[in-house]
Each structure stands twice: as structure tokens, then as C-alpha cells.
Tab-separated table of C-alpha atoms in Angstrom:
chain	number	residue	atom	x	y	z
A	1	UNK	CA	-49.485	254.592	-44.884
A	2	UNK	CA	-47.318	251.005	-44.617
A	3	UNK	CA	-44.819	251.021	-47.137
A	4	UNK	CA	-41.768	248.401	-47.901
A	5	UNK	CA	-38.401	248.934	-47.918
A	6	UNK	CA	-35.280	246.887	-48.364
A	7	UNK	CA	-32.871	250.163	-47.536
A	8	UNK	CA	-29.502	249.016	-46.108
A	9	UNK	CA	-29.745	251.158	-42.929
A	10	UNK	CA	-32.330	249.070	-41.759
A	11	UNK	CA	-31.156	245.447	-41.943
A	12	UNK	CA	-29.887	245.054	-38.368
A	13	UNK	CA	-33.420	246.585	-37.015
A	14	UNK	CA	-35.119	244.448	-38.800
A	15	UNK	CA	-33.316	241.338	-37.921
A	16	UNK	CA	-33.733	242.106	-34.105
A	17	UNK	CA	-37.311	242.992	-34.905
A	18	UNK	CA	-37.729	239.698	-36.482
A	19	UNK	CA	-35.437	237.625	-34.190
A	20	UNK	CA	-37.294	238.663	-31.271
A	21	UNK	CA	-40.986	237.552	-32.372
A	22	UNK	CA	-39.618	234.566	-34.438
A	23	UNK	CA	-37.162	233.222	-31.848
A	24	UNK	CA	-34.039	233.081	-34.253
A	25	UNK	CA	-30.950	232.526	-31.906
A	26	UNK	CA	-28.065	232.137	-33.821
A	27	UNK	CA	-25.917	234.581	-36.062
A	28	UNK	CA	-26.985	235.178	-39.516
A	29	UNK	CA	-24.052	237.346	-39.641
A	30	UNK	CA	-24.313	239.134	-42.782
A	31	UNK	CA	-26.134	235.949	-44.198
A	32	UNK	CA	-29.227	237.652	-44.631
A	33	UNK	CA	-31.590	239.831	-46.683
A	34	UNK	CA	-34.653	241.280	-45.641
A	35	UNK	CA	-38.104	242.988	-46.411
A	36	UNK	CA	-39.072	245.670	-43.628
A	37	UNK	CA	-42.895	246.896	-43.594
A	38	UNK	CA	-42.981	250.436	-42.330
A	39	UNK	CA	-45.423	252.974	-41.059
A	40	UNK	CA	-44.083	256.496	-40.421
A	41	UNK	CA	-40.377	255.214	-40.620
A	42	UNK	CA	-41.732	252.372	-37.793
A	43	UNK	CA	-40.635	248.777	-38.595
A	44	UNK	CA	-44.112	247.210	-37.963
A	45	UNK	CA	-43.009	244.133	-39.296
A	46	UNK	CA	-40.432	242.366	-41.351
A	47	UNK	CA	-39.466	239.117	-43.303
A	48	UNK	CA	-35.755	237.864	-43.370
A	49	UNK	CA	-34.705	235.206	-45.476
A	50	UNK	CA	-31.676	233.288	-44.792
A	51	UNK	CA	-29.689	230.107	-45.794
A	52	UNK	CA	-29.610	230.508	-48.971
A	53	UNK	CA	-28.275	228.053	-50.923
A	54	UNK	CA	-29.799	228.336	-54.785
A	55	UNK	CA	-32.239	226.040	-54.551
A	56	UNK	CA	-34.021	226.513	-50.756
A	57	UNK	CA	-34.534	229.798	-48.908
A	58	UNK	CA	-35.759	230.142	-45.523
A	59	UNK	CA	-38.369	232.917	-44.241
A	60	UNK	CA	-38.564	234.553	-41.220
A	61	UNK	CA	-41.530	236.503	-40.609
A	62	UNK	CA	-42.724	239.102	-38.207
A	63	UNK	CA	-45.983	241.478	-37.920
A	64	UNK	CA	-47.696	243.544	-35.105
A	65	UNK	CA	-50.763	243.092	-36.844
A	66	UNK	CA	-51.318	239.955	-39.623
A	67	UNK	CA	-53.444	242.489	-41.659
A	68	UNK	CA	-49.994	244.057	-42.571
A	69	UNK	CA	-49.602	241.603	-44.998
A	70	UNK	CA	-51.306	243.186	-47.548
A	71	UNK	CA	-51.398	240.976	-51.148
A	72	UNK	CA	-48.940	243.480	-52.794
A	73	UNK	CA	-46.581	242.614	-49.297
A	74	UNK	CA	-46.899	238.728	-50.312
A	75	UNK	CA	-46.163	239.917	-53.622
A	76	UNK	CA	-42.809	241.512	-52.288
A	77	UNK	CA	-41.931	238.502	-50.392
A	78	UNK	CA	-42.738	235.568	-53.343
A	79	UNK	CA	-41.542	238.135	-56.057
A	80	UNK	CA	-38.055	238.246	-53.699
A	81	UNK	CA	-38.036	234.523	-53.159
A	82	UNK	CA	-38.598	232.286	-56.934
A	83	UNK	CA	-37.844	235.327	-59.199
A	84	UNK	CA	-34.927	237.342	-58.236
A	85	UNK	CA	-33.209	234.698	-55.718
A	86	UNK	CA	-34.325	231.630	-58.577
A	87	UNK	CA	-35.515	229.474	-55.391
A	88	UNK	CA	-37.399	226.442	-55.905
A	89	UNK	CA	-39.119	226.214	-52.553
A	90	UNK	CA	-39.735	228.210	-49.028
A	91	UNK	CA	-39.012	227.151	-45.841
A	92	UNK	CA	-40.479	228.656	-42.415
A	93	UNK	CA	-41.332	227.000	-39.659
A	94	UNK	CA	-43.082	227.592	-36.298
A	95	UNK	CA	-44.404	226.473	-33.063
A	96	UNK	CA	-47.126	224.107	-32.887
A	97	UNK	CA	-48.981	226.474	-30.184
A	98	UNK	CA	-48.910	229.768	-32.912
A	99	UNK	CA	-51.810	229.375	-34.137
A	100	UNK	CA	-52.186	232.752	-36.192
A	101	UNK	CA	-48.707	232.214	-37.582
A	102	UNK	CA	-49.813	228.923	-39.141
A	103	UNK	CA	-53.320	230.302	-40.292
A	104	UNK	CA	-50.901	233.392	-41.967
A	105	UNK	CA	-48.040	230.679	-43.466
A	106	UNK	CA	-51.179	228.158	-44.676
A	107	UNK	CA	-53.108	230.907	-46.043
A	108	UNK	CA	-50.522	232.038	-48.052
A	109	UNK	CA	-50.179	228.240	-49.608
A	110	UNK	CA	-47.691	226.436	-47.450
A	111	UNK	CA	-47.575	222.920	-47.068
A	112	UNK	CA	-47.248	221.250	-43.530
A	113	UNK	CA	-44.178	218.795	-44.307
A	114	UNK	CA	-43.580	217.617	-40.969
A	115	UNK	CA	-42.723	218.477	-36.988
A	116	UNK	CA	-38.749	219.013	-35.747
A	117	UNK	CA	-38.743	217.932	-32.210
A	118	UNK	CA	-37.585	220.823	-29.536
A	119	UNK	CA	-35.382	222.749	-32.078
A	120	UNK	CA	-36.782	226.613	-31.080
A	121	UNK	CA	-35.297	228.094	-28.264
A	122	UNK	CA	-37.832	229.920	-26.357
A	123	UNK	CA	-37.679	231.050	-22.675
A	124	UNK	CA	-34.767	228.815	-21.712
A	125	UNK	CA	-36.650	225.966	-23.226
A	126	UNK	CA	-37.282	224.118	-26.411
A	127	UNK	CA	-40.108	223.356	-28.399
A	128	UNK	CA	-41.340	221.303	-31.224
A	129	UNK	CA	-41.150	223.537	-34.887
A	130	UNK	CA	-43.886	222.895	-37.361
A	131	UNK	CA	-42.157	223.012	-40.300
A	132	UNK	CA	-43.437	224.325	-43.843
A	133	UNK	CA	-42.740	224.419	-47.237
A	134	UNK	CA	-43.873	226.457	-50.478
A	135	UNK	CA	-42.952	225.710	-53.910
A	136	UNK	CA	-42.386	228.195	-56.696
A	137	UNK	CA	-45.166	226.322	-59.020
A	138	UNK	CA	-47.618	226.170	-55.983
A	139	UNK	CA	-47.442	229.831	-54.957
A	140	UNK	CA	-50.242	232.057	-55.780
A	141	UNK	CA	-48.369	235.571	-55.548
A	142	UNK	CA	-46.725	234.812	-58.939
């Protein structure tokens, strides 16, 4: 059974998890919260959400398998975002080559707002980021 948890012990797994398969380089320090999906005390994926700053959050996400994120997950991850942290919009971004991450971030209603030229770090080289954007009264998780 995949379950969700937001326990304390596991917010540095979860960030190299998620920092691995997402390519975030640089330190969120303790700058970060986190959603970890679990199955039999496996991280199997994660989301971490970072820079903060009352208005604008950013989302990190990570699965094994994008059938993880089952519609009570989203629910987790939107509930998280525009209710408890009072964001108005979403960030996440990704390469222009991951094509099931933007099929996952579009299907979950994400706007393409534009492309950042080589700003991901990946393999000792960088590449364009596809950047997204959700508002709170255009999510469908609420």
C-alpha cells in the first residue's frame, strides 16, 4: 500500500531522493518542506516545495512510477500548496527533453509560461528549463 507522510525523520531522504531525479543543485538548507510517497517505509517518490515567499511556491517532484500520483496524492500536494501555505501560484519547471514530466505537470493543469535558457545543471552541463505555473483558481485538486 503507498501511503504519504510528511514525518520529520524523513526530510533529508526525501530531498536527496528528489534532488537526484529533479536535478536541484543548490542548498535548500532547512528552506524546505516536503511530501514523501511511501510503500513499505520505501520513499518511492516525493514532492519538495521551496522558496517560499507568501505569494509563490516552487515544486519539486519525483516518482519511480507516474501512476504514484494517485488523485488523493495531488490532493496532498494542492491541499499543501493554496490552503495551508495561502500561495497564489506553483512553480516547477523542467527540461524540454522530459517528456513524461511535462505530460504529469500539464495534466495536472499547469500552464507553460515560458523557457529559461541553460539554468539545470545536469551531467556537467546545462540545459534549457521549461518553466510552469499553476494558479490557486485554476487548480482542479481544490
Amino acid at each position: 500500500m503507498i501511503t504519504s507522510s510528511s514525518e520529520e525523520h524523513l526530510k533529508e531522504k526525501v530531498l536527496s531522493f528528489v534532488s537526484t531525479r529533479a536535478n536541484i543543485h543548490h542548498n535548500l538548507d532547512d528552506g524546505f518542506s516536503f511530501i514523501a510517497y511511501l510503500s513499505n517505509d520505501k520513499i518511492i517518490g516525493g514532492a519538495v516545495f521551496s522558496h517560499y515567499d507568501g505569494h509563490n511556491i516552487w515544486m519539486h517532484l519525483a516518482l519511480d512510477d507516474p501512476l504514484i500520483m494517485r488523485r488523493s496524492f495531488a490532493n496532498d500536494v494542492f491541499e499543501y500548496c493554496f490552503i495551508k501555505c495561502k500561495c497564489v501560484r506553483i512553480t516547477a519547471m523542467t527540461t524540454p527533453d522530459n517528456e513524461r514530466c511535462k505530460k504529469l505537470i500539464e495534466s495536472a493543469g499547469f500552464q507553460q509560461e515560458g523557457i529559461i535558457r541553460k539554468v539545470i545543471k545536469k551531467d556537467m552541463q546545462y540545459l534549457d528549463g521549461v518553466v510552469y505555473g499553476l494558479l490557486r483558481h485554476e487548480c482542479k485538486y481544490l
